[in-house]
N, CA, C and O atoms as a printed pandas DataFrame, in Angstrom:
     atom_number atom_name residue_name chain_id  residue_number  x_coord  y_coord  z_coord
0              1         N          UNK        A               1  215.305  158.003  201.490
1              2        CA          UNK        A               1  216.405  157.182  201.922
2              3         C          UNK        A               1  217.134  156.605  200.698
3              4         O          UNK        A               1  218.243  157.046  200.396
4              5         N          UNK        A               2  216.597  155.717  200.047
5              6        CA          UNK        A               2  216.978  155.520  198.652
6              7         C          UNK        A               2  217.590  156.424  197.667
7              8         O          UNK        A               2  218.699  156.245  197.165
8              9         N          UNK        A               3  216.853  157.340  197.439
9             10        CA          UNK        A               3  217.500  158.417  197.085
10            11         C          UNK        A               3  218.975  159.606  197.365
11            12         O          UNK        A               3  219.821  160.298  196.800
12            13         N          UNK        A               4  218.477  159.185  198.596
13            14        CA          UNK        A               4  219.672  160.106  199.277
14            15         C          UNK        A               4  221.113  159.037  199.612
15            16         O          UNK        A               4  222.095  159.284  200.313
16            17         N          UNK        A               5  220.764  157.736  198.775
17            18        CA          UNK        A               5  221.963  156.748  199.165
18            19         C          UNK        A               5  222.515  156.598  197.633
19            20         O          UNK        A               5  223.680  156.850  197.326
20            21         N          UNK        A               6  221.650  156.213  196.840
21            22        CA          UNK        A               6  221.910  156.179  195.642
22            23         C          UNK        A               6  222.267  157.531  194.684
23            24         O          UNK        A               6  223.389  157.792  194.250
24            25         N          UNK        A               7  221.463  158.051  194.539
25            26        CA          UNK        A               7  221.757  159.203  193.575
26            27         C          UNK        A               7  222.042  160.688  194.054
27            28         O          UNK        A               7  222.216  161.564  193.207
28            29         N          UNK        A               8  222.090  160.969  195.386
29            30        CA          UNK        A               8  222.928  161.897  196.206
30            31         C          UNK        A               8  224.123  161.542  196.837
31            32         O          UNK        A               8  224.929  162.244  197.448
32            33         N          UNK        A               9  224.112  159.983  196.525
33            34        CA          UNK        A               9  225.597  159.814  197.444
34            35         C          UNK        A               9  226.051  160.180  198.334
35            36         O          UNK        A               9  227.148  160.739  198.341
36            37         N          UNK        A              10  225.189  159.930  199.572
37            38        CA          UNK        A              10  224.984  160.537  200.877
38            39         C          UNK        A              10  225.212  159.022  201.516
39            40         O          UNK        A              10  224.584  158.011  201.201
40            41         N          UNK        A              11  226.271  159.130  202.491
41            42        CA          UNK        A              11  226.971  158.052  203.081
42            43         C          UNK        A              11  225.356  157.577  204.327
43            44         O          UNK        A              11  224.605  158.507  204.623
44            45         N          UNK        A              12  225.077  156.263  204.844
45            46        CA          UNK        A              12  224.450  156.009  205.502
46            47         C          UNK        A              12  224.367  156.889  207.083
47            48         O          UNK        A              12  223.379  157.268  207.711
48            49         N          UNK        A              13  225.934  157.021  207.410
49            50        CA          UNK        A              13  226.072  158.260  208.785
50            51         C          UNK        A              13  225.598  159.234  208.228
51            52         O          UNK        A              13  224.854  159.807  209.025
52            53         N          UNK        A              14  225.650  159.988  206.788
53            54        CA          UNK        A              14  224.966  161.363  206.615
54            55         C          UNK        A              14  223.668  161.499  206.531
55            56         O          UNK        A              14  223.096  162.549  206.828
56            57         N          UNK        A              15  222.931  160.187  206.014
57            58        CA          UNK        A              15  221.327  159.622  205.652
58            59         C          UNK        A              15  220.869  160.105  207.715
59            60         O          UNK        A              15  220.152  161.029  208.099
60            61         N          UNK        A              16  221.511  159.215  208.452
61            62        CA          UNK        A              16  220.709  158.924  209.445
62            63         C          UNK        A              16  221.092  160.374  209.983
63            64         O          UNK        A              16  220.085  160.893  210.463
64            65         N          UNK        A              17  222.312  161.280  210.074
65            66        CA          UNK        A              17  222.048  162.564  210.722
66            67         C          UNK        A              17  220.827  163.162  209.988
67            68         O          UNK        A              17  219.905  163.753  210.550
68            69         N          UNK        A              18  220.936  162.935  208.657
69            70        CA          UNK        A              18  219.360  164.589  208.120
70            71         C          UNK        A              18  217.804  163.990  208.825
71            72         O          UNK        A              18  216.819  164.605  209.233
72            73         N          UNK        A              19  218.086  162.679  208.752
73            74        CA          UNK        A              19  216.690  161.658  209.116
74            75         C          UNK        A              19  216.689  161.607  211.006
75            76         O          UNK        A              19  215.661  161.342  211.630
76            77         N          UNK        A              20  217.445  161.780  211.389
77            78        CA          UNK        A              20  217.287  161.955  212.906
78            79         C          UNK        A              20  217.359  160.334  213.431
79            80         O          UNK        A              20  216.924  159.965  214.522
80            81         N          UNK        A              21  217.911  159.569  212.563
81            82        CA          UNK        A              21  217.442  157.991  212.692
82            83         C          UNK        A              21  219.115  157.439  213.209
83            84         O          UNK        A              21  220.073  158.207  213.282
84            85         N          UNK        A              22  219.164  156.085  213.500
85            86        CA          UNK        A              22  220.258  155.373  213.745
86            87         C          UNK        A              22  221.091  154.890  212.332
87            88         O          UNK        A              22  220.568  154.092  211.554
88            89         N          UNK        A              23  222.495  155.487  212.085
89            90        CA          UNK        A              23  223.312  154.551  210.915
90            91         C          UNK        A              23  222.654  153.335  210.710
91            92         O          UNK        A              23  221.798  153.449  209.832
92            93         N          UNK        A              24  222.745  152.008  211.276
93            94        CA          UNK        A              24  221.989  150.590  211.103
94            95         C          UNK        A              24  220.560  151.065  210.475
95            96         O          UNK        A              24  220.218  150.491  209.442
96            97         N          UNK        A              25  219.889  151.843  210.892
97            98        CA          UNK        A              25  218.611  151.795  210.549
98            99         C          UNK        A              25  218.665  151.964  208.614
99           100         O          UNK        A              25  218.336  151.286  207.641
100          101         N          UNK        A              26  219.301  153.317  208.894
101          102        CA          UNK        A              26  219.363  153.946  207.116
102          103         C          UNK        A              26  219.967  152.559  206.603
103          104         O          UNK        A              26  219.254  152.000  205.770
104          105         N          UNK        A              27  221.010  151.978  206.906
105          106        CA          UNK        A              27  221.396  150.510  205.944
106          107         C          UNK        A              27  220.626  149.812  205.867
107          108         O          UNK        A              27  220.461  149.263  204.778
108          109         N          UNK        A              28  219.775  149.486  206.979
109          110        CA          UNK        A              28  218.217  148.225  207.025
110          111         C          UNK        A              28  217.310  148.894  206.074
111          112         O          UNK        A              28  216.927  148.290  205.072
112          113         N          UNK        A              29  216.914  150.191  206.342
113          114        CA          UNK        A              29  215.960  150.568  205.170
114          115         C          UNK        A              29  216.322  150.875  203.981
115          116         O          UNK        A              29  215.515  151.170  203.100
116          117         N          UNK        A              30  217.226  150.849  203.868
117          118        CA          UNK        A              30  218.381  150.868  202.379
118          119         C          UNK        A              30  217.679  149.559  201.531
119          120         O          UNK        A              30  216.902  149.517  200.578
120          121         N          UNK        A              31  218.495  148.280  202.547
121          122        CA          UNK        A              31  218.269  146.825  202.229
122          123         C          UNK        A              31  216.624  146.499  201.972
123          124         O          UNK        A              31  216.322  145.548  201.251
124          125         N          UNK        A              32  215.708  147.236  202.522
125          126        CA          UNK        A              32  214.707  146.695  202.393
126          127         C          UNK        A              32  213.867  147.677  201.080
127          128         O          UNK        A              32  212.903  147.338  200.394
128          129         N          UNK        A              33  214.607  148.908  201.064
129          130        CA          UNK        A              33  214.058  149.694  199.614
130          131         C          UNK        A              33  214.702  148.590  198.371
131          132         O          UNK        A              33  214.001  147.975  197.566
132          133         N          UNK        A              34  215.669  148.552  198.430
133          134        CA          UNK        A              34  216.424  147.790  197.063
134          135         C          UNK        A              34  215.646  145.982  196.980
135          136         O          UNK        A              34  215.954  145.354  195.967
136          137         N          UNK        A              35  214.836  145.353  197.867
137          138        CA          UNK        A              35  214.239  144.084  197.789
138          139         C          UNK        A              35  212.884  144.650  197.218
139          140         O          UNK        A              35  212.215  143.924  196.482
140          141         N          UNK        A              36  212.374  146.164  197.590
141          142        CA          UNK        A              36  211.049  146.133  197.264
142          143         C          UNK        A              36  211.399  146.807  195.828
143          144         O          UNK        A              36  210.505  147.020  195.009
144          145         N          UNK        A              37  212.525  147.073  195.620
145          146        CA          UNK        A              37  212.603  147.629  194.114
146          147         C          UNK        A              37  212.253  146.413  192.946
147          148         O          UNK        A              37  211.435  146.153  192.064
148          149         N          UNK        A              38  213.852  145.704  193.798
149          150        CA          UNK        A              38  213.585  144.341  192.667
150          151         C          UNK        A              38  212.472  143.796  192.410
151          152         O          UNK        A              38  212.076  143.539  191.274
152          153         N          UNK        A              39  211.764  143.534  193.637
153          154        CA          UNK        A              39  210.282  142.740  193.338
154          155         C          UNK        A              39  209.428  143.700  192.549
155          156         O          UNK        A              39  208.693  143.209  191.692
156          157         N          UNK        A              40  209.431  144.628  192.678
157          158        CA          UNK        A              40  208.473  145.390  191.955
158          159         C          UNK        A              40  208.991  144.902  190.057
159          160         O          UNK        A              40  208.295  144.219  189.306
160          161         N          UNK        A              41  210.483  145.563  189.688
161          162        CA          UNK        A              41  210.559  145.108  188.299
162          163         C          UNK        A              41  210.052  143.563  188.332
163          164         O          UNK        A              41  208.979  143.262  187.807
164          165         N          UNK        A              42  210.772  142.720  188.892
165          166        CA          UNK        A              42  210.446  141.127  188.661
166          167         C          UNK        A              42  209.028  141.176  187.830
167          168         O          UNK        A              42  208.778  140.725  186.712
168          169         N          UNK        A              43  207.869  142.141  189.105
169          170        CA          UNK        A              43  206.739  142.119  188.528
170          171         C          UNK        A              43  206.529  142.533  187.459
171          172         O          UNK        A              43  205.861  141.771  186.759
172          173         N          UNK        A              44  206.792  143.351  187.063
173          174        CA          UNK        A              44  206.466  144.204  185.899
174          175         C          UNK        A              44  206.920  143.327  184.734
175          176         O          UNK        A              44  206.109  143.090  183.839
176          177         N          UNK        A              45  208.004  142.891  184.687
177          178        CA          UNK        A              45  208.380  142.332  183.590
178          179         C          UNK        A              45  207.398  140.927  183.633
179          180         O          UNK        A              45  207.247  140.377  182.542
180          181         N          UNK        A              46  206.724  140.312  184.810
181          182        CA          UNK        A              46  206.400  139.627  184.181
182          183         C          UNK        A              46  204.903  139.787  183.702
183          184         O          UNK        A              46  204.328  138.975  182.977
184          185         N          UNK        A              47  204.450  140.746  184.121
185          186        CA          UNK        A              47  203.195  141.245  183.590
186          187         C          UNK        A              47  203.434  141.960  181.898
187          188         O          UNK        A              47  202.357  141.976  181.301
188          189         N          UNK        A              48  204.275  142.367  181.298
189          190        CA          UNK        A              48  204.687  142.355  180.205
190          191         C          UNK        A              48  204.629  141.383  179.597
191          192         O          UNK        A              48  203.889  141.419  178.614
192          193         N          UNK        A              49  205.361  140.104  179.889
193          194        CA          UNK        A              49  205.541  138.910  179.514
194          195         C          UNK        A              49  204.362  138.190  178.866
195          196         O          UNK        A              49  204.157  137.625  177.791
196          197         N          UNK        A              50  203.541  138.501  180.194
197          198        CA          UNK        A              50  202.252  137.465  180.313
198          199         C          UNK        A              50  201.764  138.512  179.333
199          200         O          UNK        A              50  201.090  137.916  178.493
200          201         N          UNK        A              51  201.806  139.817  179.066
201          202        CA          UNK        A              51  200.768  140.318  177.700
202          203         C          UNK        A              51  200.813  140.076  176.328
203          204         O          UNK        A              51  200.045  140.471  175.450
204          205         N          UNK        A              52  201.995  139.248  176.239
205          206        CA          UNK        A              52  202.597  139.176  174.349
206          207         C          UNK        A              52  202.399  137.741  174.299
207          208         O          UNK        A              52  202.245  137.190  173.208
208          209         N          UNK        A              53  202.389  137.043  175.460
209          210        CA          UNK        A              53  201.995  135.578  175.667
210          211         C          UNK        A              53  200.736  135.382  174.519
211          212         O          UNK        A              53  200.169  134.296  174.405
């Protein structure tokens, strides 16, 4: 999904025809890939952080 929004540039109506899913859905799971992205760096960087500490 992520993929196919971001770096295929595949409109959310084209996401949910290949996925068999609802337009709204591909945007909700869009929204909820890009929160688990951020949190993931957040983490990382601060586990970096905390190692030079």
């Amino acid at each position: 999904m992520f993929n196919l929004f971001v770096f295929e540039e595949k409109s959310h109506k084209e996401i949910a025809e290949i996925l068999g899913i609802a337009e709204n859905s591909s945007a909700s799971q869009f929204h909820r890939a890009k929160l688990m992205l951020a949190r993931k760096i957040k983490e990382y960087k601060m586990s970096k952080t905390a190692q030079y500490e």
